[in-house]
PDB file of C-alpha atoms and ligand atoms in Angstrom:
ATOM      1  CA  UNK A   1     127.276 166.979 219.293  1.00 55.00           C
ATOM      2  CA  UNK A   2     125.446 165.187 222.097  1.00 59.00           C
ATOM      3  CA  UNK A   3     122.592 167.081 223.687  1.00 65.00           C
ATOM      4  CA  UNK A   4     122.710 167.584 227.459  1.00 70.00           C
ATOM      5  CA  UNK A   5     120.845 164.819 229.287  1.00 91.00           C
ATOM      6  CA  UNK A   6     119.662 163.038 226.169  1.00 97.00           C
ATOM      7  CA  UNK A   7     119.019 159.353 226.829  1.00 98.00           C
ATOM      8  CA  UNK A   8     119.628 158.212 223.259  1.00 98.00           C
ATOM      9  CA  UNK A   9     122.809 160.344 222.928  1.00 98.00           C
ATOM     10  CA  UNK A  10     124.101 158.548 226.021  1.00 97.00           C
ATOM     11  CA  UNK A  11     123.158 155.149 224.600  1.00 98.00           C
ATOM     12  CA  UNK A  12     124.744 155.998 221.215  1.00 97.00           C
ATOM     13  CA  UNK A  13     127.928 157.053 223.033  1.00 96.00           C
ATOM     14  CA  UNK A  14     127.980 153.813 225.047  1.00 96.00           C
ATOM     15  CA  UNK A  15     127.554 155.680 228.343  1.00 97.00           C
ATOM     16  CA  UNK A  16     124.272 153.908 229.070  1.00 97.00           C
ATOM     17  CA  UNK A  17     123.935 150.194 228.381  1.00 98.00           C
ATOM     18  CA  UNK A  18     121.705 148.914 225.629  1.00 98.00           C
ATOM     19  CA  UNK A  19     121.211 145.722 223.685  1.00 98.00           C
ATOM     20  CA  UNK A  20     122.897 147.005 220.545  1.00 98.00           C
ATOM     21  CA  UNK A  21     122.267 144.996 217.392  1.00 98.00           C
ATOM     22  CA  UNK A  22     123.813 147.229 214.718  1.00 98.00           C
ATOM     23  CA  UNK A  23     126.013 150.283 214.226  1.00 98.00           C
ATOM     24  CA  UNK A  24     127.538 152.245 211.372  1.00 98.00           C
ATOM     25  CA  UNK A  25     129.036 155.713 210.946  1.00 98.00           C
ATOM     26  CA  UNK A  26     125.660 157.447 211.060  1.00 98.00           C
ATOM     27  CA  UNK A  27     123.544 155.368 213.428  1.00 98.00           C
ATOM     28  CA  UNK A  28     123.285 152.836 216.192  1.00 98.00           C
ATOM     29  CA  UNK A  29     120.411 150.402 216.689  1.00 98.00           C
ATOM     30  CA  UNK A  30     119.336 148.688 219.903  1.00 98.00           C
ATOM     31  CA  UNK A  31     116.396 146.706 221.225  1.00 98.00           C
ATOM     32  CA  UNK A  32     113.470 148.696 222.601  1.00 98.00           C
ATOM     33  CA  UNK A  33     113.118 147.984 226.344  1.00 97.00           C
ATOM     34  CA  UNK A  34     109.333 147.760 226.010  1.00 95.00           C
ATOM     35  CA  UNK A  35     108.892 145.889 222.724  1.00 94.00           C
ATOM     36  CA  UNK A  36     105.629 145.628 220.837  1.00 91.00           C
ATOM     37  CA  UNK A  37     106.881 142.477 219.099  1.00 91.00           C
ATOM     38  CA  UNK A  38     110.064 140.377 219.521  1.00 93.00           C
ATOM     39  CA  UNK A  39     113.030 142.183 217.974  1.00 96.00           C
ATOM     40  CA  UNK A  40     111.458 145.668 218.143  1.00 96.00           C
ATOM     41  CA  UNK A  41     114.501 147.840 217.493  1.00 98.00           C
ATOM     42  CA  UNK A  42     115.203 151.569 217.573  1.00 98.00           C
ATOM     43  CA  UNK A  43     117.541 153.111 215.000  1.00 98.00           C
ATOM     44  CA  UNK A  44     118.972 156.434 216.203  1.00 98.00           C
ATOM     45  CA  UNK A  45     121.405 158.854 214.568  1.00 98.00           C
ATOM     46  CA  UNK A  46     124.706 159.320 216.383  1.00 97.00           C
ATOM     47  CA  UNK A  47     124.214 163.066 215.928  1.00 97.00           C
ATOM     48  CA  UNK A  48     121.477 164.615 218.050  1.00 97.00           C
ATOM     49  CA  UNK A  49     118.338 166.078 216.613  1.00 97.00           C
ATOM     50  CA  UNK A  50     115.078 166.310 218.515  1.00 97.00           C
ATOM     51  CA  UNK A  51     112.739 164.814 215.962  1.00 97.00           C
ATOM     52  CA  UNK A  52     112.250 163.936 212.311  1.00 96.00           C
ATOM     53  CA  UNK A  53     111.453 167.446 211.185  1.00 95.00           C
ATOM     54  CA  UNK A  54     114.015 169.484 213.143  1.00 95.00           C
ATOM     55  CA  UNK A  55     116.834 168.395 210.824  1.00 93.00           C
ATOM     56  CA  UNK A  56     115.238 166.450 207.953  1.00 83.00           C
ATOM     57  CA  UNK A  57     118.560 165.398 206.397  1.00 94.00           C
ATOM     58  CA  UNK A  58     119.309 163.178 209.388  1.00 96.00           C
ATOM     59  CA  UNK A  59     116.378 160.907 208.604  1.00 96.00           C
ATOM     60  CA  UNK A  60     117.892 160.294 205.162  1.00 96.00           C
ATOM     61  CA  UNK A  61     121.341 159.724 206.681  1.00 97.00           C
ATOM     62  CA  UNK A  62     120.084 156.862 208.829  1.00 98.00           C
ATOM     63  CA  UNK A  63     118.011 155.280 206.036  1.00 98.00           C
ATOM     64  CA  UNK A  64     120.757 152.741 205.167  1.00 98.00           C
ATOM     65  CA  UNK A  65     120.902 151.708 208.831  1.00 98.00           C
ATOM     66  CA  UNK A  66     117.124 151.287 208.910  1.00 98.00           C
ATOM     67  CA  UNK A  67     117.229 149.079 205.810  1.00 98.00           C
ATOM     68  CA  UNK A  68     120.125 147.022 207.187  1.00 98.00           C
ATOM     69  CA  UNK A  69     118.397 146.517 210.528  1.00 98.00           C
ATOM     70  CA  UNK A  70     115.163 145.472 208.808  1.00 98.00           C
ATOM     71  CA  UNK A  71     117.085 142.861 206.809  1.00 98.00           C
ATOM     72  CA  UNK A  72     118.969 141.696 209.913  1.00 98.00           C
ATOM     73  CA  UNK A  73     115.704 141.143 211.784  1.00 97.00           C
ATOM     74  CA  UNK A  74     114.220 139.240 208.848  1.00 97.00           C
ATOM     75  CA  UNK A  75     117.315 137.057 208.580  1.00 97.00           C
ATOM     76  CA  UNK A  76     117.812 136.354 212.277  1.00 98.00           C
ATOM     77  CA  UNK A  77     114.231 136.173 213.521  1.00 96.00           C
ATOM     78  CA  UNK A  78     112.531 134.881 210.398  1.00 95.00           C
ATOM     79  CA  UNK A  79     110.297 137.939 210.249  1.00 94.00           C
ATOM     80  CA  UNK A  80     108.078 138.170 207.190  1.00 93.00           C
ATOM     81  CA  UNK A  81     107.825 141.959 207.242  1.00 93.00           C
ATOM     82  CA  UNK A  82     108.610 145.046 209.282  1.00 94.00           C
ATOM     83  CA  UNK A  83     106.785 148.150 210.412  1.00 94.00           C
ATOM     84  CA  UNK A  84     108.877 151.320 210.182  1.00 96.00           C
ATOM     85  CA  UNK A  85     107.494 154.047 212.397  1.00 97.00           C
ATOM     86  CA  UNK A  86     108.627 157.529 213.425  1.00 97.00           C
ATOM     87  CA  UNK A  87     106.717 159.455 216.072  1.00 97.00           C
ATOM     88  CA  UNK A  88     107.616 163.095 215.529  1.00 97.00           C
ATOM     89  CA  UNK A  89     106.357 165.432 218.239  1.00 97.00           C
ATOM     90  CA  UNK A  90     104.629 164.879 221.567  1.00 97.00           C
ATOM     91  CA  UNK A  91     101.141 164.933 220.076  1.00 97.00           C
ATOM     92  CA  UNK A  92     102.207 162.070 217.792  1.00 97.00           C
ATOM     93  CA  UNK A  93     103.299 159.996 220.794  1.00 96.00           C
ATOM     94  CA  UNK A  94     107.018 160.839 220.789  1.00 98.00           C
ATOM     95  CA  UNK A  95     108.428 160.303 224.285  1.00 98.00           C
ATOM     96  CA  UNK A  96     112.184 160.420 223.710  1.00 98.00           C
ATOM     97  CA  UNK A  97     113.271 163.595 221.939  1.00 98.00           C
ATOM     98  CA  UNK A  98     116.153 162.223 219.922  1.00 98.00           C
ATOM     99  CA  UNK A  99     115.106 161.143 216.441  1.00 98.00           C
ATOM    100  CA  UNK A 100     114.521 157.386 216.249  1.00 98.00           C
ATOM    101  CA  UNK A 101     112.935 154.961 213.835  1.00 98.00           C
ATOM    102  CA  UNK A 102     111.038 152.020 215.295  1.00 98.00           C
ATOM    103  CA  UNK A 103     111.746 148.856 213.285  1.00 98.00           C
ATOM    104  CA  UNK A 104     109.180 146.256 214.322  1.00 95.00           C
ATOM    105  CA  UNK A 105     109.513 142.726 212.933  1.00 94.00           C
ATOM    106  CA  UNK A 106     106.222 141.087 212.007  1.00 92.00           C
ATOM    107  CA  UNK A 107     105.169 137.522 211.343  1.00 88.00           C
ATOM    108  CA  UNK A 108     102.338 136.440 209.094  1.00 85.00           C
ATOM    109  CA  UNK A 109     101.371 133.460 211.247  1.00 81.00           C
ATOM    110  CA  UNK A 110     100.453 135.386 214.394  1.00 73.00           C
ATOM    111  CA  UNK A 111      96.841 136.169 215.292  1.00 65.00           C
ATOM    112  CA  UNK A 112      95.822 139.810 214.943  1.00 65.00           C
ATOM    113  CA  UNK A 113      98.798 140.401 212.700  1.00 63.00           C
ATOM    114  CA  UNK A 114      97.162 143.291 210.887  1.00 63.00           C
ATOM    115  CA  UNK A 115      97.070 145.403 214.031  1.00 72.00           C
ATOM    116  CA  UNK A 116     100.417 146.775 215.224  1.00 76.00           C
ATOM    117  CA  UNK A 117      98.804 147.648 218.567  1.00 76.00           C
ATOM    118  CA  UNK A 118      98.292 143.925 219.331  1.00 78.00           C
ATOM    119  CA  UNK A 119     101.421 143.451 221.412  1.00 82.00           C
ATOM    120  CA  UNK A 120     102.916 140.052 222.017  1.00 82.00           C
ATOM    121  CA  UNK A 121     103.052 139.316 225.755  1.00 83.00           C
ATOM    122  CA  UNK A 122     106.036 137.893 227.638  1.00 89.00           C
ATOM    123  CA  UNK A 123     108.869 138.871 225.317  1.00 92.00           C
ATOM    124  CA  UNK A 124     112.270 137.738 226.660  1.00 96.00           C
ATOM    125  CA  UNK A 125     114.712 140.504 225.623  1.00 97.00           C
ATOM    126  CA  UNK A 126     117.814 138.415 226.435  1.00 98.00           C
ATOM    127  CA  UNK A 127     116.592 135.504 224.338  1.00 97.00           C
ATOM    128  CA  UNK A 128     115.702 137.753 221.393  1.00 97.00           C
ATOM    129  CA  UNK A 129     119.032 139.560 221.656  1.00 98.00           C
ATOM    130  CA  UNK A 130     120.909 136.254 221.620  1.00 98.00           C
ATOM    131  CA  UNK A 131     119.078 135.171 218.453  1.00 97.00           C
ATOM    132  CA  UNK A 132     119.836 138.446 216.653  1.00 98.00           C
ATOM    133  CA  UNK A 133     123.497 138.589 217.615  1.00 97.00           C
ATOM    134  CA  UNK A 134     124.351 134.882 217.210  1.00 93.00           C
TER     135      UNK A 134
HETATM  136  P1  AMP B 201     108.685 157.168 221.131  1.00 58.57           P
HETATM  137  O1  AMP B 201     107.354 157.090 221.826  1.00 58.57           O
HETATM  138  O2  AMP B 201     108.563 157.069 219.630  1.00 58.57           O
HETATM  139  O3  AMP B 201     109.495 158.369 221.579  1.00 58.57           O
HETATM  140  O4  AMP B 201     109.465 155.868 221.541  1.00 58.57           O
HETATM  141  C1  AMP B 201     110.386 155.832 222.574  1.00 58.57           C
HETATM  142  C2  AMP B 201     110.734 154.390 222.771  1.00 58.57           C
HETATM  143  O5  AMP B 201     111.944 154.312 223.506  1.00 58.57           O
HETATM  144  C3  AMP B 201     109.698 153.587 223.543  1.00 58.57           C
HETATM  145  O6  AMP B 201     109.225 152.508 222.722  1.00 58.57           O
HETATM  146  C4  AMP B 201     110.461 153.076 224.773  1.00 58.57           C
HETATM  147  O7  AMP B 201     110.096 151.770 225.160  1.00 58.57           O
HETATM  148  C5  AMP B 201     111.894 153.158 224.297  1.00 58.57           C
HETATM  149  N1  AMP B 201     112.908 153.336 225.338  1.00 58.57           N
HETATM  150  C6  AMP B 201     112.885 154.203 226.370  1.00 58.57           C
HETATM  151  N2  AMP B 201     114.012 154.090 227.102  1.00 58.57           N
HETATM  152  C7  AMP B 201     114.762 153.124 226.520  1.00 58.57           C
HETATM  153  C8  AMP B 201     116.042 152.538 226.805  1.00 58.57           C
HETATM  154  N3  AMP B 201     116.791 152.935 227.853  1.00 58.57           N
HETATM  155  N4  AMP B 201     116.490 151.550 225.994  1.00 58.57           N
HETATM  156  C9  AMP B 201     115.747 151.129 224.952  1.00 58.57           C
HETATM  157  N5  AMP B 201     114.553 151.662 224.613  1.00 58.57           N
HETATM  158  C10 AMP B 201     114.056 152.636 225.390  1.00 58.57           C
END
């Protein structure tokens, strides 16, 4: 059941717009509005849980979606690799308290590639979305 006033529950339910790139019975995936790299996507369970440890089974339930999104981003954006990241708890940097997995496409030819914190500037979300969904 959706939690009251949960942003990602509202996005999963289609009540708040997002750039959705994938969905299945367990999860929806949409572009992060503040991407670290082009194609940075969040995979969220349809069912609410606050974080990765509050209902551990949910992380396993969305694992197929995470794998499918990673492959989609490799296929559509030509990514060489992906970072999969879950911030679980405020002290770990979690800001939205609905479990989500960051799937961040990475390319071997970019400078500073080893450091996830090296963001790419000037990412055009509409252009990236069009490439993924074409
Ligand atoms: P975290 O710090 O792991 O909780 O990550 C939350 C992420 O959600 C951040 O990377 C935000 O940029 C992203 N975010 C916040 N609001 C939205 C939104 N409405 N649509 C897409 N991504 C969002």
